[in-house]
Coordinates of C-alpha atoms and ligand atoms in Angstrom, one line a residue:
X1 CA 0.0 0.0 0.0
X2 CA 1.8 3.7 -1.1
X3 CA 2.6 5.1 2.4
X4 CA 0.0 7.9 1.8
X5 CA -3.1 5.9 1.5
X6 CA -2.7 3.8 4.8
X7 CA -4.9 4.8 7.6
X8 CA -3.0 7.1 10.1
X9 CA -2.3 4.9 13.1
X10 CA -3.3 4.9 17.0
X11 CA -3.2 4.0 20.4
X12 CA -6.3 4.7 23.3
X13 CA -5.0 4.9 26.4
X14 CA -7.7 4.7 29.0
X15 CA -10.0 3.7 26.4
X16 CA -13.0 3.1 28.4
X17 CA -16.0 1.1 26.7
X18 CA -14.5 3.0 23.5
X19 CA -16.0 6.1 22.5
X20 CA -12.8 7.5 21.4
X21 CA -11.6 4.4 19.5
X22 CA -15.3 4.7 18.4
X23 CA -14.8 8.6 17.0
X24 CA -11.2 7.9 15.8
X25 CA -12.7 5.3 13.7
X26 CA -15.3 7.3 12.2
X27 CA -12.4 10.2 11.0
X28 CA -10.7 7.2 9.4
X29 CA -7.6 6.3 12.1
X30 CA -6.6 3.0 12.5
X31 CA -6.7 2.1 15.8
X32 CA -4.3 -0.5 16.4
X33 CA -4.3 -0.9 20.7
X34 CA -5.8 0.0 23.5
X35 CA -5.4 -0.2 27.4
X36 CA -8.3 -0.2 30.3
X37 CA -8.2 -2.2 33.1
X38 CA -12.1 -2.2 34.2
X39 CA -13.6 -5.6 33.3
X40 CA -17.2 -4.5 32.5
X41 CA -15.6 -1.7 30.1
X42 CA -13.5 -4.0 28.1
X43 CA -16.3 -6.0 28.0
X44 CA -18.2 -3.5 25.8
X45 CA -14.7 -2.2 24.1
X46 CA -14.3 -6.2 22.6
X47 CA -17.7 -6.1 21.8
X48 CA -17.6 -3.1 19.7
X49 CA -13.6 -3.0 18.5
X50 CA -12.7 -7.1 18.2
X51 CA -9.8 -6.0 15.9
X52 CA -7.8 -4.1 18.5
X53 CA -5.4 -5.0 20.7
X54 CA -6.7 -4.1 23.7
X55 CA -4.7 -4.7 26.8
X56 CA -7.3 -5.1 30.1
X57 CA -4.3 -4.5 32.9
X58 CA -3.3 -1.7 34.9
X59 CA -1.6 0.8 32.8
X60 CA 1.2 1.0 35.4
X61 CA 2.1 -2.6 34.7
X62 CA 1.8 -2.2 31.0
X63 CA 4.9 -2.6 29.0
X64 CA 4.7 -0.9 25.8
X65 CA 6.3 -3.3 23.9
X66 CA 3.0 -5.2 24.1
X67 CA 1.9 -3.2 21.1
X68 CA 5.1 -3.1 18.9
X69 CA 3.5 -5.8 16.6
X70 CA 0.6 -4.1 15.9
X71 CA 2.2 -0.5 15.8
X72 CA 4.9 -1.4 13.2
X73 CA 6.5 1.3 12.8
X74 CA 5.7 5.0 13.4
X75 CA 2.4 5.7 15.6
X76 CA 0.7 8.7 14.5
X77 CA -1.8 9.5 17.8
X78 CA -1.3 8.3 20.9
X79 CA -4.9 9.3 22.9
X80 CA -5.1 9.8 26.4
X81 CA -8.2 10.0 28.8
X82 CA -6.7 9.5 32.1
X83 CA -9.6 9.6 34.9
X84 CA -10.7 12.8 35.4
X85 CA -12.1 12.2 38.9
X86 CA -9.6 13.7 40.9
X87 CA -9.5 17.0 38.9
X88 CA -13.1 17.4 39.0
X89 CA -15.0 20.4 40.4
X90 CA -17.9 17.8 40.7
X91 CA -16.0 15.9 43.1
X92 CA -15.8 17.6 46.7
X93 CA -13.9 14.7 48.0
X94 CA -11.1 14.9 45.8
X95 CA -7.4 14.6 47.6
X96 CA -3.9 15.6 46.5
X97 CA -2.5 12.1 47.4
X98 CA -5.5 10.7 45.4
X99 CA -3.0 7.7 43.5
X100 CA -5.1 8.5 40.2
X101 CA -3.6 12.2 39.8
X102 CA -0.3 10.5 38.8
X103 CA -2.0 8.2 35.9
X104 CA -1.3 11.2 33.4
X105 CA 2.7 10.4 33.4
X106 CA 2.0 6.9 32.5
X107 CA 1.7 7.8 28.9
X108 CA 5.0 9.1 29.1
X109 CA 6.9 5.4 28.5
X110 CA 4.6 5.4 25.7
X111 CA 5.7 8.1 24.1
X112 CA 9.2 7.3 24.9
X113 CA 8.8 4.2 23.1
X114 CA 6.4 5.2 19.9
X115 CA 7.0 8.9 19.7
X116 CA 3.7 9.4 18.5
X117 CA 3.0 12.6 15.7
X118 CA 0.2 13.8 17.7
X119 CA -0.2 13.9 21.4
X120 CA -3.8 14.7 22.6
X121 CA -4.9 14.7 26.3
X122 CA -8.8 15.2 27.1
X123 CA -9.6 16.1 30.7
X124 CA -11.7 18.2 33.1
X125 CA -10.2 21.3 33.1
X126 CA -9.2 21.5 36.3
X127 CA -6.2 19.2 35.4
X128 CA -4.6 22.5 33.7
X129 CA -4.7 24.3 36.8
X130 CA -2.1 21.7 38.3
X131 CA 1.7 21.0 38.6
X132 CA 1.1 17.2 37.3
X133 CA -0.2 19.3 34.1
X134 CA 2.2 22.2 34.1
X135 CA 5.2 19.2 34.3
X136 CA 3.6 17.1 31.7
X137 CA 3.5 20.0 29.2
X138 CA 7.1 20.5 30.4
X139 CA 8.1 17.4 29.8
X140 CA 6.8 17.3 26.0
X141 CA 8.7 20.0 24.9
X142 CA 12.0 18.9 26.8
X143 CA 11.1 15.3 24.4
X144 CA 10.8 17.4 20.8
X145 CA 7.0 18.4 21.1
X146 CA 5.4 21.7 20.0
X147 CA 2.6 22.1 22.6
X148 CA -0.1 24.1 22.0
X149 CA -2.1 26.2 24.7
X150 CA -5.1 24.0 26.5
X151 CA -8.2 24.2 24.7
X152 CA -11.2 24.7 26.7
X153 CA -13.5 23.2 24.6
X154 CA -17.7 22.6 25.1
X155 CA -19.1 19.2 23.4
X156 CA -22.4 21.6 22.3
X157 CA -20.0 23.6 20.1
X158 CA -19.1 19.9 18.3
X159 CA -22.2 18.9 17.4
X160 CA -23.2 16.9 20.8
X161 CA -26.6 17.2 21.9
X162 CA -25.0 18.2 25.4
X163 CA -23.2 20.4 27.7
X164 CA -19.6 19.4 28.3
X165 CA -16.4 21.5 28.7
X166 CA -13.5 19.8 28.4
X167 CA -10.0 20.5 28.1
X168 CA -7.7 19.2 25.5
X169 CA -4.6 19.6 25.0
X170 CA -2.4 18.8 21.6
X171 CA 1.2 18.5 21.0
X172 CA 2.8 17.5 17.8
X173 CA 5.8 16.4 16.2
X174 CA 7.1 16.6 13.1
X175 CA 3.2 17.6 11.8
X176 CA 1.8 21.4 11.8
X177 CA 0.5 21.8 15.6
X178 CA -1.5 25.1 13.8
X179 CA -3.9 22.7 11.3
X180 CA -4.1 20.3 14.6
X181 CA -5.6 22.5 16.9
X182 CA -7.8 24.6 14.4
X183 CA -11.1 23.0 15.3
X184 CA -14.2 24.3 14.1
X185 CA -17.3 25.2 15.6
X186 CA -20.3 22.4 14.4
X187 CA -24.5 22.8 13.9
X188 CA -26.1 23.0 17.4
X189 CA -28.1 19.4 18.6
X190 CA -30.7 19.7 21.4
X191 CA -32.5 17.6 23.4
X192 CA -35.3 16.8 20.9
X193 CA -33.2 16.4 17.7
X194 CA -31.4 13.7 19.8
X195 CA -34.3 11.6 21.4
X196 CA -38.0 13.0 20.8
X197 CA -38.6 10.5 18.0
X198 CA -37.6 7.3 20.8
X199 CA -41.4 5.6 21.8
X200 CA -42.5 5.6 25.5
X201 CA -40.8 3.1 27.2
X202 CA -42.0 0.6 29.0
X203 CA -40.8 0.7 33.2
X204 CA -38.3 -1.8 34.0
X205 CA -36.1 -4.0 31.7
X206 CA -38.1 -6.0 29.6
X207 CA -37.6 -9.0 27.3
X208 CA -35.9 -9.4 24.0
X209 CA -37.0 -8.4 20.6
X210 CA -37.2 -4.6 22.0
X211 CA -34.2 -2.0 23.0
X212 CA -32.1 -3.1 25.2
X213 CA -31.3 -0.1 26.5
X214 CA -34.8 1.7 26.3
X215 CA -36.2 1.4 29.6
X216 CA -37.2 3.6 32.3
X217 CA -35.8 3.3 36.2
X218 CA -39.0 1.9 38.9
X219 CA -39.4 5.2 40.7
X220 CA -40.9 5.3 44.2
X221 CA -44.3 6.7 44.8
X222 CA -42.7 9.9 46.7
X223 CA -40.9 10.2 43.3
X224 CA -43.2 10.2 41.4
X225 CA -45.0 12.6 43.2
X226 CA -42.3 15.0 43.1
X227 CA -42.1 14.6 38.9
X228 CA -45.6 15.7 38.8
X229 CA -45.2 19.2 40.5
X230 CA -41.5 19.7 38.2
X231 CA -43.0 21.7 35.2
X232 CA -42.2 20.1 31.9
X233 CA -39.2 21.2 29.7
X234 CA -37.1 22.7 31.9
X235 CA -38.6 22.9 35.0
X236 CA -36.6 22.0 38.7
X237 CA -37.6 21.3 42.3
X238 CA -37.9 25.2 43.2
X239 CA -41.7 23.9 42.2
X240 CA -41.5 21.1 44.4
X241 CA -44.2 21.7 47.5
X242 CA -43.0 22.2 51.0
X243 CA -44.1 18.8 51.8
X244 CA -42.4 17.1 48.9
X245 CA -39.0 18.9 49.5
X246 CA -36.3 16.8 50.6
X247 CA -34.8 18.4 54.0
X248 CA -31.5 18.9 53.1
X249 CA -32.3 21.0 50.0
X250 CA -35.2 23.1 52.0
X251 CA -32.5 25.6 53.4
X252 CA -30.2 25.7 50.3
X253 CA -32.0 27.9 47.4
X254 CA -28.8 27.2 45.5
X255 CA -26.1 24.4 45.5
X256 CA -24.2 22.4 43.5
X257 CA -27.0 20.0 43.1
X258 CA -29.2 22.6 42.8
X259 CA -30.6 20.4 39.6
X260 CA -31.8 17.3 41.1
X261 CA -35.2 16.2 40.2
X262 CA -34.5 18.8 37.4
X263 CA -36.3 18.1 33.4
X264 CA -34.1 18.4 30.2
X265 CA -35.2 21.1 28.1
X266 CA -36.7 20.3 24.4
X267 CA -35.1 23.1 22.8
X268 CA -31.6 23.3 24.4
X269 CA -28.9 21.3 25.0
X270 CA -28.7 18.3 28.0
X271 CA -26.7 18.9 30.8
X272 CA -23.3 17.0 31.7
X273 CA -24.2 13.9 31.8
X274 CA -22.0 11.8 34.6
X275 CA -22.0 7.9 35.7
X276 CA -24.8 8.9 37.4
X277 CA -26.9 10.5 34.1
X278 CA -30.4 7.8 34.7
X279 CA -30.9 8.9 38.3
X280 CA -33.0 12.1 39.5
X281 CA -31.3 12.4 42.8
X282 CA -28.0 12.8 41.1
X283 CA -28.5 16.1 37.9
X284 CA -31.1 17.1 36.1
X285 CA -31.6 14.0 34.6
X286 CA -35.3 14.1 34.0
X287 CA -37.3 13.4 30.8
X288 CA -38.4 17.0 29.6
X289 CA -42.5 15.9 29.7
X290 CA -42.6 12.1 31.1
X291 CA -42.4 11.4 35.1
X292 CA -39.7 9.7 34.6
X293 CA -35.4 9.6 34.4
X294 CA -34.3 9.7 31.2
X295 CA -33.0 5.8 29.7
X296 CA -30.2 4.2 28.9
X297 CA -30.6 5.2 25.1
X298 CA -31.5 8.4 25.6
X299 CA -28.3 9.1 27.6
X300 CA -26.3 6.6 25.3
X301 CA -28.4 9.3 22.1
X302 CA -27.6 12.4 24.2
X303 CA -23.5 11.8 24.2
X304 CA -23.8 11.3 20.7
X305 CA -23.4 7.2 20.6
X306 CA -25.2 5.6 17.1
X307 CA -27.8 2.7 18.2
X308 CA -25.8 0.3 16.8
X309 CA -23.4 0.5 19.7
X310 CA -23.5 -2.4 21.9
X311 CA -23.1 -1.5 25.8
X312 CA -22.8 -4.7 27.9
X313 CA -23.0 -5.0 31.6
X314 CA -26.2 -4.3 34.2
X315 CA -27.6 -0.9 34.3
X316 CA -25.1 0.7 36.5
X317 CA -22.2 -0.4 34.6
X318 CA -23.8 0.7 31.7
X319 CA -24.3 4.0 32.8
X320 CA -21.1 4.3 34.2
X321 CA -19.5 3.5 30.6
X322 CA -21.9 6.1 29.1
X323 CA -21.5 8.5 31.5
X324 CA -17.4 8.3 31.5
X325 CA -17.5 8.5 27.7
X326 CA -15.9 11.3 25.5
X327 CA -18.4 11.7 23.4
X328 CA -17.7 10.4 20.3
X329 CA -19.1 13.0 17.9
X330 CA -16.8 15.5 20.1
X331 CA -14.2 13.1 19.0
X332 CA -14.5 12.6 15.5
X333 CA -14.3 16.3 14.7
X334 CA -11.5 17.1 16.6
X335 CA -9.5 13.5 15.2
X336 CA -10.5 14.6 12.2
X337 CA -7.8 18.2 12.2
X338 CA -5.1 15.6 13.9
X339 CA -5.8 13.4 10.7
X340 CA -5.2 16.4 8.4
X341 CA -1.7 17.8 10.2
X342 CA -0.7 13.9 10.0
X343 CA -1.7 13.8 6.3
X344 CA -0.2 17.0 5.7
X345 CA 3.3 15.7 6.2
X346 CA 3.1 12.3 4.4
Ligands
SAM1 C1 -12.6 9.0 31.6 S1 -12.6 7.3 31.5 C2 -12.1 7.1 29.8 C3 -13.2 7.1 28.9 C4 -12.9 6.6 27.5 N1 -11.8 7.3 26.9 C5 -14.2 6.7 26.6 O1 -14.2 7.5 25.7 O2 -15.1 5.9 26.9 C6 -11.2 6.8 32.3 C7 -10.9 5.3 32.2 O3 -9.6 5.1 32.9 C8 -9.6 3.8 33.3 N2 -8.6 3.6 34.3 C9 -8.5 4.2 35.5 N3 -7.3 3.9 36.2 C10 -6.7 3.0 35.3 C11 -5.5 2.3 35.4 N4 -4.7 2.4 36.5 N5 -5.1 1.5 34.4 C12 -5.9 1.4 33.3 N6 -7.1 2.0 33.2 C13 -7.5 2.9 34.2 C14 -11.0 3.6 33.9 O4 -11.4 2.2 33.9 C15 -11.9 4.4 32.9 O5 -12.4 3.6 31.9

């Protein structure tokens, strides 16, 4: 094959159930290997990417020689969604000895070893606030790497029916870092483009021959109760009656879960969505008109996953994957300027 039509080549770190793999595909990478270590993800990843050669250990224990085979030569991206947990502003018990902040400088034997073209991080951002982050970026240049500023960069603006700012940053080597990072805005998705045309569905997980994933969560009576007083599209639990208020939010008008029991909006985008994206009590994570948490699919349709997707695992786990995900859409624009600086060079 001439050495310009192959398929550029990469490597997911922290791949997850495999919404990057998934987007990287879609902008036409190759992606060759892979490395989670979270059984019910790699599950799904198998399920959906059998041709890669995903490696299900802890990424501290993973040699990268594992993937010289399939590399073969030059690696063009080398991806990395390290957890973003402890660099959350969601996450108010977050610790500085938290043994996850130091997951970022694992990649570093990788690029040691593969010297990737492209570099891309994706994050909260409150990992660019930190010295991990400030080293890392240190580090990359001291190795050969033209590193651009952090992005800030909201999912909405890429064509994701959702809210969610993420930070990404993008180094290069040997490929323009300008055409890399010039990412442009995409057609606005809301709530209703995304999953008004799904059918009622039924309560409770129900037998084959019907979505899998299309089923709404048992709510208790109290719940329910609440729903009905939440206006629809849009409305939140400042409508909730005295009686139906839950005692720790009567004295707070406003705090960070301000939005629980909260309905999506028809006509604007969803809010984050986080492992926790099916439940009321954790976001504003109700169907805009139904008494009812949104479903599996709806969150699976709301960060941009096709149907054909196959999540496995019990509902939690499922929702965890989804909720964890870079949204793939978000994804595939942004791989596709890395494919064009990569191509640009060939
Ligand atoms: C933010 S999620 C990645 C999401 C993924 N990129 C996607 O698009 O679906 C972070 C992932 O890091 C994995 N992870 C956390 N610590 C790890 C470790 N020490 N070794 C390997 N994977 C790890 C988690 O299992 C989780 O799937």
């Amino acid at each position: 094959m001439p050495k310009s039509s192959r398929k550029p080549k990469a490597l997911d770190l922290f791949c997850g159930s495999g919404a990057v793999s998934l987007g990287l595909k879609q902008a036409g990478f190759d992606v060759v290997g892979a490395v989670d270590f979270d059984a019910g993800a790699c599950r799904t990843y198998r399920e959906n990417h059998p041709s890669v050669h995903l490696i299900e250990s802890d990424i501290r224990s993973v040699e990268p020689n594992l993937f010289k085979d399939v590399i073969q030569g030059n690696l063009d991206l080398l991806v990395i969604c390290a957890p973003c947990q402890p660099f959350s502003s969601q996450n108010k018990f977050k610790h500085k000895d938290d043994s996850r902040r130091n997951l970022v400088d694992e990649s570093k034997k990788f690029i040691t070893s593969f010297e990737p073209s492209i570099v891309f991080l994706e994050n909260v951002p409150g990992l660019a606030s930190t010295e991990i982050f400030s080293n890392f970026k240190k580090w990359l240049r001291s190795v050969g790497y033209s590193v651009a500023e952090p992005l800030r960069i909201d999912a909405a603006d890429l064509g994701v029916p959702q809210r969610r700012t993420r930070m990404v940053l993008i180094a290069t080597k040997n490929v323009p870092l300008d055409e890399a990072i010039n990412i442009k805005t995409q057609k606005r998705i809301n709530v209703a483009d995304a999953i008004k045309s799904l059918p009622k569905p039924p309560i409770g997980r129900v037998s084959v021959g019907s979505d899998p994933l299309h089923y709404a969560r048992k709510h208790s009576e109290l719940n329910i109760e609440r729903l009905k007083h939440i206006p629809a599209n849009g409305g939140g639990r400042e409508s909730l009656p005295l009686n139906l208020q839950l005692s720790c939010h009567r004295n707070t008008k406003k705090s960070s879960f301000s939005d629980t029991y909260g309905r999506m909006r028809w006509n604007d985008v969803a809010p984050t969505l986080t492992t926790g994206c099916t439940d009321i009590t954790k976001g504003r994570y109700a169907h805009p008109e139904q008494n009812r948490a949104i479903t599996l699919r709806e969150a699976a349709r709301l960060q941009s996953f096709p149907d054909t997707y196959k999540f496995l695992g019990n509902a939690s786990q499922i929702a965890t994957q989804i909720g964890n995900a870079v949204p793939p859409e978000m994804m595939r624009i942004i791989a596709l300027n890395l494919k064009k600086s990569i191509e640009s060079k060939r």
